[in-house]
Amino acid sequence: MSYELITLLMFSSLMVMLLTGQRVFGAIGFVAAAAALLLWGDGASEMPFNATFQVLNWYPLLTLPLFIYMGYMLSESGIASDLYRMFHVWMGSLKGGLALGTIGLMVIISAMNGLSVAGMAIGASVALPELLRRGYDKVMVTGVIQAGSSLGILIPPSVVLVLYAMIARQPVLQLWLAGIIPGLLMATLFGIYVYFRCRRHPELGPPLPAEELEKVTWGEKLRLLKAGIAPILIFASMMGLFFTGVTSLVESSAVGATAATLTALWKRRLTWRVMDDTMRQTLSITCMFMWIILAALCFGAVYDGLGAKNAIRVLLLETWDLGPWEVLIMMMVSFVVLGMFLDDTAMLVIVAPLYIPLVRTLGFDPIWFGVLYVITCQVAYITPPFGYNLFLMRAMAPPEITLVDIYRSIVPFVVLMLITIAIVMAFPQLALWLPNMYSGR
């Protein structure tokens, strides 16, 4: 069987399995096992066993539960709600100010968690009811929360960039630094869009009434500013120790988790309910990640072992005779399409081993490519029919927000994300300046 036919068979079977509604790890694992037995024979039965040990030997994967725990501890203990109250008071006088504050909240939550799930949960449970109660346009604010929460996989400590670093054999610190400027650029574009749209159509984001703002004294405003100190100190302690080489990546994640727990204790919010909810959420999300990684490693091992990864290189470089930038654009498009069906972790573990050698062959920087990959994942997160954040929003949104509203809400933000991709592609130094400066190049 030709490499091209193997590729078509395995990926088309995967898409069919996903369309049946099976769990992602189940669909990927089943296709991997079936392809191994069909195309390789009885000896392929050892592949899942070997993949399991490969997962267990990935020591940096210990960062996953620790970063996830840190984010949920800050969320469940109400520290995120304090942050939103701070933005609510300080920015409420602006047209669209609460929506701008929500974007700011999403940036800070991203810097505390490294995933989009926590940002979506906080945005939908804390910010969305308040925005709707204040008369904000439901379509606009739904898009703000979905797009803002996706920043969690780009701004450090991004868990997706940690996984990319392990697969691409690139320094995690370099990738985190590379994600900072593009992440802030995207958040700024979101803010500019919301600000000017609300300036032109004030009814979409009315400011807080003057009489309500007058009730908030300067003393209370200054007191609320302290809500932002704890997350900043947690992030600074964790990243500062890592940047200076005092702690390893895993040790830094442990520092962040410990600091979040101590902060909740200091604020007298570390109850048994908070601890129980945090541990349950951490276990659930971590197990989901591990199962997907395990299944995707099996899939990648079978596909790679059959030699079929050569089909990608032959198709793009020899059959189609594409130039480097055309190949890069094709890869970006494939990420968006696959992201409509696959979780970002599954997509990364399956596709990255195929594309990263090709990226090096074309002369592109793997650090820069990692940032482009994550941004395309953000686009896929909010793109129908199977965008991850779309389903999360549908599950958490109140009844007055329909699925049509959710789909309409993401259109301008997808455009802004695509603009960000174009800017980072045109100016690679936006992603590479901080890593190069840190490494002394």
PDB file of N, CA, C and O in Angstrom, residues 125-166:
ATOM      1  N   SER A 125     -19.044  32.278  33.894  1.00  0.00           N
ATOM      2  CA  SER A 125     -19.731  32.248  35.189  1.00  0.00           C
ATOM      3  C   SER A 125     -19.676  33.581  35.937  1.00  0.00           C
ATOM      4  O   SER A 125     -20.602  33.911  36.687  1.00  0.00           O
ATOM      5  N   VAL A 126     -18.584  34.342  35.748  1.00  0.00           N
ATOM      6  CA  VAL A 126     -18.412  35.597  36.482  1.00  0.00           C
ATOM      7  C   VAL A 126     -18.759  36.809  35.629  1.00  0.00           C
ATOM      8  O   VAL A 126     -19.558  37.672  36.021  1.00  0.00           O
ATOM      9  N   ALA A 127     -18.147  36.905  34.446  1.00  0.00           N
ATOM     10  CA  ALA A 127     -18.289  38.115  33.641  1.00  0.00           C
ATOM     11  C   ALA A 127     -19.586  38.155  32.836  1.00  0.00           C
ATOM     12  O   ALA A 127     -20.258  39.192  32.777  1.00  0.00           O
ATOM     13  N   LEU A 128     -19.955  37.040  32.199  1.00  0.00           N
ATOM     14  CA  LEU A 128     -21.102  37.053  31.288  1.00  0.00           C
ATOM     15  C   LEU A 128     -22.408  37.471  31.961  1.00  0.00           C
ATOM     16  O   LEU A 128     -23.121  38.343  31.429  1.00  0.00           O
ATOM     17  N   PRO A 129     -22.783  36.916  33.122  1.00  0.00           N
ATOM     18  CA  PRO A 129     -24.047  37.367  33.742  1.00  0.00           C
ATOM     19  C   PRO A 129     -24.040  38.864  34.063  1.00  0.00           C
ATOM     20  O   PRO A 129     -25.061  39.542  33.892  1.00  0.00           O
ATOM     21  N   GLU A 130     -22.892  39.389  34.510  1.00  0.00           N
ATOM     22  CA  GLU A 130     -22.805  40.815  34.835  1.00  0.00           C
ATOM     23  C   GLU A 130     -22.920  41.670  33.574  1.00  0.00           C
ATOM     24  O   GLU A 130     -23.608  42.697  33.570  1.00  0.00           O
ATOM     25  N   LEU A 131     -22.284  41.254  32.504  1.00  0.00           N
ATOM     26  CA  LEU A 131     -22.346  42.009  31.248  1.00  0.00           C
ATOM     27  C   LEU A 131     -23.768  42.033  30.697  1.00  0.00           C
ATOM     28  O   LEU A 131     -24.251  43.076  30.232  1.00  0.00           O
ATOM     29  N   LEU A 132     -24.456  40.905  30.743  1.00  0.00           N
ATOM     30  CA  LEU A 132     -25.834  40.857  30.245  1.00  0.00           C
ATOM     31  C   LEU A 132     -26.751  41.696  31.129  1.00  0.00           C
ATOM     32  O   LEU A 132     -27.647  42.392  30.621  1.00  0.00           O
ATOM     33  N   ARG A 133     -26.527  41.649  32.438  1.00  0.00           N
ATOM     34  CA  ARG A 133     -27.358  42.442  33.360  1.00  0.00           C
ATOM     35  C   ARG A 133     -27.177  43.930  33.122  1.00  0.00           C
ATOM     36  O   ARG A 133     -28.114  44.718  33.326  1.00  0.00           O
ATOM     37  N   ARG A 134     -25.990  44.336  32.673  1.00  0.00           N
ATOM     38  CA  ARG A 134     -25.704  45.748  32.420  1.00  0.00           C
ATOM     39  C   ARG A 134     -26.136  46.199  31.035  1.00  0.00           C
ATOM     40  O   ARG A 134     -25.879  47.337  30.644  1.00  0.00           O
ATOM     41  N   GLY A 135     -26.776  45.337  30.270  1.00  0.00           N
ATOM     42  CA  GLY A 135     -27.304  45.736  28.971  1.00  0.00           C
ATOM     43  C   GLY A 135     -26.333  45.619  27.820  1.00  0.00           C
ATOM     44  O   GLY A 135     -26.577  46.175  26.736  1.00  0.00           O
ATOM     45  N   TYR A 136     -25.245  44.898  27.998  1.00  0.00           N
ATOM     46  CA  TYR A 136     -24.289  44.705  26.905  1.00  0.00           C
ATOM     47  C   TYR A 136     -24.875  43.768  25.857  1.00  0.00           C
ATOM     48  O   TYR A 136     -25.661  42.863  26.166  1.00  0.00           O
ATOM     49  N   ASP A 137     -24.472  43.987  24.600  1.00  0.00           N
ATOM     50  CA  ASP A 137     -24.946  43.160  23.498  1.00  0.00           C
ATOM     51  C   ASP A 137     -24.481  41.715  23.692  1.00  0.00           C
ATOM     52  O   ASP A 137     -23.281  41.458  23.845  1.00  0.00           O
ATOM     53  N   LYS A 138     -25.412  40.780  23.679  1.00  0.00           N
ATOM     54  CA  LYS A 138     -25.083  39.393  24.010  1.00  0.00           C
ATOM     55  C   LYS A 138     -24.158  38.757  22.979  1.00  0.00           C
ATOM     56  O   LYS A 138     -23.307  37.918  23.319  1.00  0.00           O
ATOM     57  N   VAL A 139     -24.300  39.145  21.715  1.00  0.00           N
ATOM     58  CA  VAL A 139     -23.441  38.573  20.681  1.00  0.00           C
ATOM     59  C   VAL A 139     -22.000  39.045  20.862  1.00  0.00           C
ATOM     60  O   VAL A 139     -21.049  38.253  20.812  1.00  0.00           O
ATOM     61  N   MET A 140     -21.819  40.339  21.095  1.00  0.00           N
ATOM     62  CA  MET A 140     -20.470  40.877  21.234  1.00  0.00           C
ATOM     63  C   MET A 140     -19.754  40.285  22.442  1.00  0.00           C
ATOM     64  O   MET A 140     -18.607  39.833  22.341  1.00  0.00           O
ATOM     65  N   VAL A 141     -20.419  40.257  23.597  1.00  0.00           N
ATOM     66  CA  VAL A 141     -19.734  39.799  24.816  1.00  0.00           C
ATOM     67  C   VAL A 141     -19.484  38.292  24.786  1.00  0.00           C
ATOM     68  O   VAL A 141     -18.491  37.817  25.357  1.00  0.00           O
ATOM     69  N   THR A 142     -20.343  37.542  24.116  1.00  0.00           N
ATOM     70  CA  THR A 142     -20.090  36.111  23.960  1.00  0.00           C
ATOM     71  C   THR A 142     -18.807  35.887  23.166  1.00  0.00           C
ATOM     72  O   THR A 142     -17.984  35.025  23.504  1.00  0.00           O
ATOM     73  N   GLY A 143     -18.620  36.687  22.115  1.00  0.00           N
ATOM     74  CA  GLY A 143     -17.385  36.594  21.335  1.00  0.00           C
ATOM     75  C   GLY A 143     -16.169  37.020  22.127  1.00  0.00           C
ATOM     76  O   GLY A 143     -15.095  36.420  22.009  1.00  0.00           O
ATOM     77  N   VAL A 144     -16.317  38.053  22.946  1.00  0.00           N
ATOM     78  CA  VAL A 144     -15.204  38.533  23.782  1.00  0.00           C
ATOM     79  C   VAL A 144     -14.710  37.420  24.702  1.00  0.00           C
ATOM     80  O   VAL A 144     -13.498  37.181  24.825  1.00  0.00           O
ATOM     81  N   ILE A 145     -15.631  36.733  25.355  1.00  0.00           N
ATOM     82  CA  ILE A 145     -15.242  35.693  26.306  1.00  0.00           C
ATOM     83  C   ILE A 145     -14.620  34.495  25.595  1.00  0.00           C
ATOM     84  O   ILE A 145     -13.601  33.945  26.038  1.00  0.00           O
ATOM     85  N   GLN A 146     -15.210  34.085  24.472  1.00  0.00           N
ATOM     86  CA  GLN A 146     -14.649  32.941  23.744  1.00  0.00           C
ATOM     87  C   GLN A 146     -13.250  33.239  23.218  1.00  0.00           C
ATOM     88  O   GLN A 146     -12.323  32.435  23.365  1.00  0.00           O
ATOM     89  N   ALA A 147     -13.091  34.406  22.593  1.00  0.00           N
ATOM     90  CA  ALA A 147     -11.780  34.760  22.038  1.00  0.00           C
ATOM     91  C   ALA A 147     -10.773  35.033  23.143  1.00  0.00           C
ATOM     92  O   ALA A 147      -9.615  34.605  23.069  1.00  0.00           O
ATOM     93  N   GLY A 148     -11.209  35.740  24.200  1.00  0.00           N
ATOM     94  CA  GLY A 148     -10.296  36.066  25.289  1.00  0.00           C
ATOM     95  C   GLY A 148      -9.796  34.833  26.009  1.00  0.00           C
ATOM     96  O   GLY A 148      -8.617  34.749  26.378  1.00  0.00           O
ATOM     97  N   SER A 149     -10.669  33.852  26.208  1.00  0.00           N
ATOM     98  CA  SER A 149     -10.240  32.644  26.911  1.00  0.00           C
ATOM     99  C   SER A 149      -9.221  31.847  26.106  1.00  0.00           C
ATOM    100  O   SER A 149      -8.394  31.122  26.688  1.00  0.00           O
ATOM    101  N   SER A 150      -9.256  31.957  24.779  1.00  0.00           N
ATOM    102  CA  SER A 150      -8.292  31.224  23.954  1.00  0.00           C
ATOM    103  C   SER A 150      -6.866  31.728  24.135  1.00  0.00           C
ATOM    104  O   SER A 150      -5.908  31.043  23.754  1.00  0.00           O
ATOM    105  N   LEU A 151      -6.693  32.916  24.723  1.00  0.00           N
ATOM    106  CA  LEU A 151      -5.347  33.442  24.972  1.00  0.00           C
ATOM    107  C   LEU A 151      -4.562  32.558  25.934  1.00  0.00           C
ATOM    108  O   LEU A 151      -3.332  32.625  25.985  1.00  0.00           O
ATOM    109  N   GLY A 152      -5.255  31.718  26.698  1.00  0.00           N
ATOM    110  CA  GLY A 152      -4.597  30.872  27.684  1.00  0.00           C
ATOM    111  C   GLY A 152      -3.600  29.894  27.097  1.00  0.00           C
ATOM    112  O   GLY A 152      -2.675  29.452  27.789  1.00  0.00           O
ATOM    113  N   ILE A 153      -3.755  29.527  25.811  1.00  0.00           N
ATOM    114  CA  ILE A 153      -2.821  28.570  25.216  1.00  0.00           C
ATOM    115  C   ILE A 153      -1.660  29.269  24.522  1.00  0.00           C
ATOM    116  O   ILE A 153      -0.794  28.599  23.955  1.00  0.00           O
ATOM    117  N   LEU A 154      -1.614  30.617  24.554  1.00  0.00           N
ATOM    118  CA  LEU A 154      -0.525  31.357  23.920  1.00  0.00           C
ATOM    119  C   LEU A 154       0.349  32.086  24.934  1.00  0.00           C
ATOM    120  O   LEU A 154       1.578  32.083  24.843  1.00  0.00           O
ATOM    121  N   ILE A 155      -0.289  32.724  25.917  1.00  0.00           N
ATOM    122  CA  ILE A 155       0.452  33.477  26.929  1.00  0.00           C
ATOM    123  C   ILE A 155       1.010  32.505  27.976  1.00  0.00           C
ATOM    124  O   ILE A 155       0.301  31.611  28.417  1.00  0.00           O
ATOM    125  N   PRO A 156       2.294  32.627  28.351  1.00  0.00           N
ATOM    126  CA  PRO A 156       2.856  31.706  29.355  1.00  0.00           C
ATOM    127  C   PRO A 156       2.146  31.836  30.696  1.00  0.00           C
ATOM    128  O   PRO A 156       1.670  32.917  31.024  1.00  0.00           O
ATOM    129  N   PRO A 157       2.022  30.717  31.441  1.00  0.00           N
ATOM    130  CA  PRO A 157       2.622  29.396  31.188  1.00  0.00           C
ATOM    131  C   PRO A 157       1.716  28.482  30.363  1.00  0.00           C
ATOM    132  O   PRO A 157       0.958  27.671  30.923  1.00  0.00           O
ATOM    133  N   SER A 158       1.778  28.603  29.041  1.00  0.00           N
ATOM    134  CA  SER A 158       0.929  27.823  28.158  1.00  0.00           C
ATOM    135  C   SER A 158       1.273  26.345  28.225  1.00  0.00           C
ATOM    136  O   SER A 158       2.414  25.949  27.982  1.00  0.00           O
ATOM    137  N   VAL A 159       0.272  25.521  28.538  1.00  0.00           N
ATOM    138  CA  VAL A 159       0.476  24.072  28.595  1.00  0.00           C
ATOM    139  C   VAL A 159       0.709  23.518  27.193  1.00  0.00           C
ATOM    140  O   VAL A 159       1.511  22.594  26.998  1.00  0.00           O
ATOM    141  N   VAL A 160       0.021  24.077  26.188  1.00  0.00           N
ATOM    142  CA  VAL A 160       0.190  23.609  24.810  1.00  0.00           C
ATOM    143  C   VAL A 160       1.621  23.847  24.331  1.00  0.00           C
ATOM    144  O   VAL A 160       2.214  23.002  23.651  1.00  0.00           O
ATOM    145  N   LEU A 161       2.205  24.993  24.692  1.00  0.00           N
ATOM    146  CA  LEU A 161       3.592  25.253  24.311  1.00  0.00           C
ATOM    147  C   LEU A 161       4.561  24.321  25.037  1.00  0.00           C
ATOM    148  O   LEU A 161       5.620  23.982  24.490  1.00  0.00           O
ATOM    149  N   VAL A 162       4.206  23.894  26.244  1.00  0.00           N
ATOM    150  CA  VAL A 162       5.035  22.908  26.947  1.00  0.00           C
ATOM    151  C   VAL A 162       5.048  21.594  26.170  1.00  0.00           C
ATOM    152  O   VAL A 162       6.106  20.978  25.952  1.00  0.00           O
ATOM    153  N   LEU A 163       3.875  21.151  25.716  1.00  0.00           N
ATOM    154  CA  LEU A 163       3.785  19.921  24.933  1.00  0.00           C
ATOM    155  C   LEU A 163       4.527  20.061  23.602  1.00  0.00           C
ATOM    156  O   LEU A 163       5.229  19.140  23.167  1.00  0.00           O
ATOM    157  N   TYR A 164       4.371  21.214  22.953  1.00  0.00           N
ATOM    158  CA  TYR A 164       5.096  21.453  21.695  1.00  0.00           C
ATOM    159  C   TYR A 164       6.601  21.390  21.929  1.00  0.00           C
ATOM    160  O   TYR A 164       7.346  20.828  21.116  1.00  0.00           O
ATOM    161  N   ALA A 165       7.056  21.962  23.031  1.00  0.00           N
ATOM    162  CA  ALA A 165       8.487  21.962  23.346  1.00  0.00           C
ATOM    163  C   ALA A 165       9.019  20.538  23.480  1.00  0.00           C
ATOM    164  O   ALA A 165      10.130  20.236  23.018  1.00  0.00           O
ATOM    165  N   MET A 166       8.237  19.651  24.123  1.00  0.00           N
ATOM    166  CA  MET A 166       8.684  18.273  24.294  1.00  0.00           C
ATOM    167  C   MET A 166       8.756  17.542  22.956  1.00  0.00           C
ATOM    168  O   MET A 166       9.684  16.771  22.705  1.00  0.00           O
TER     169      MET A 166
END
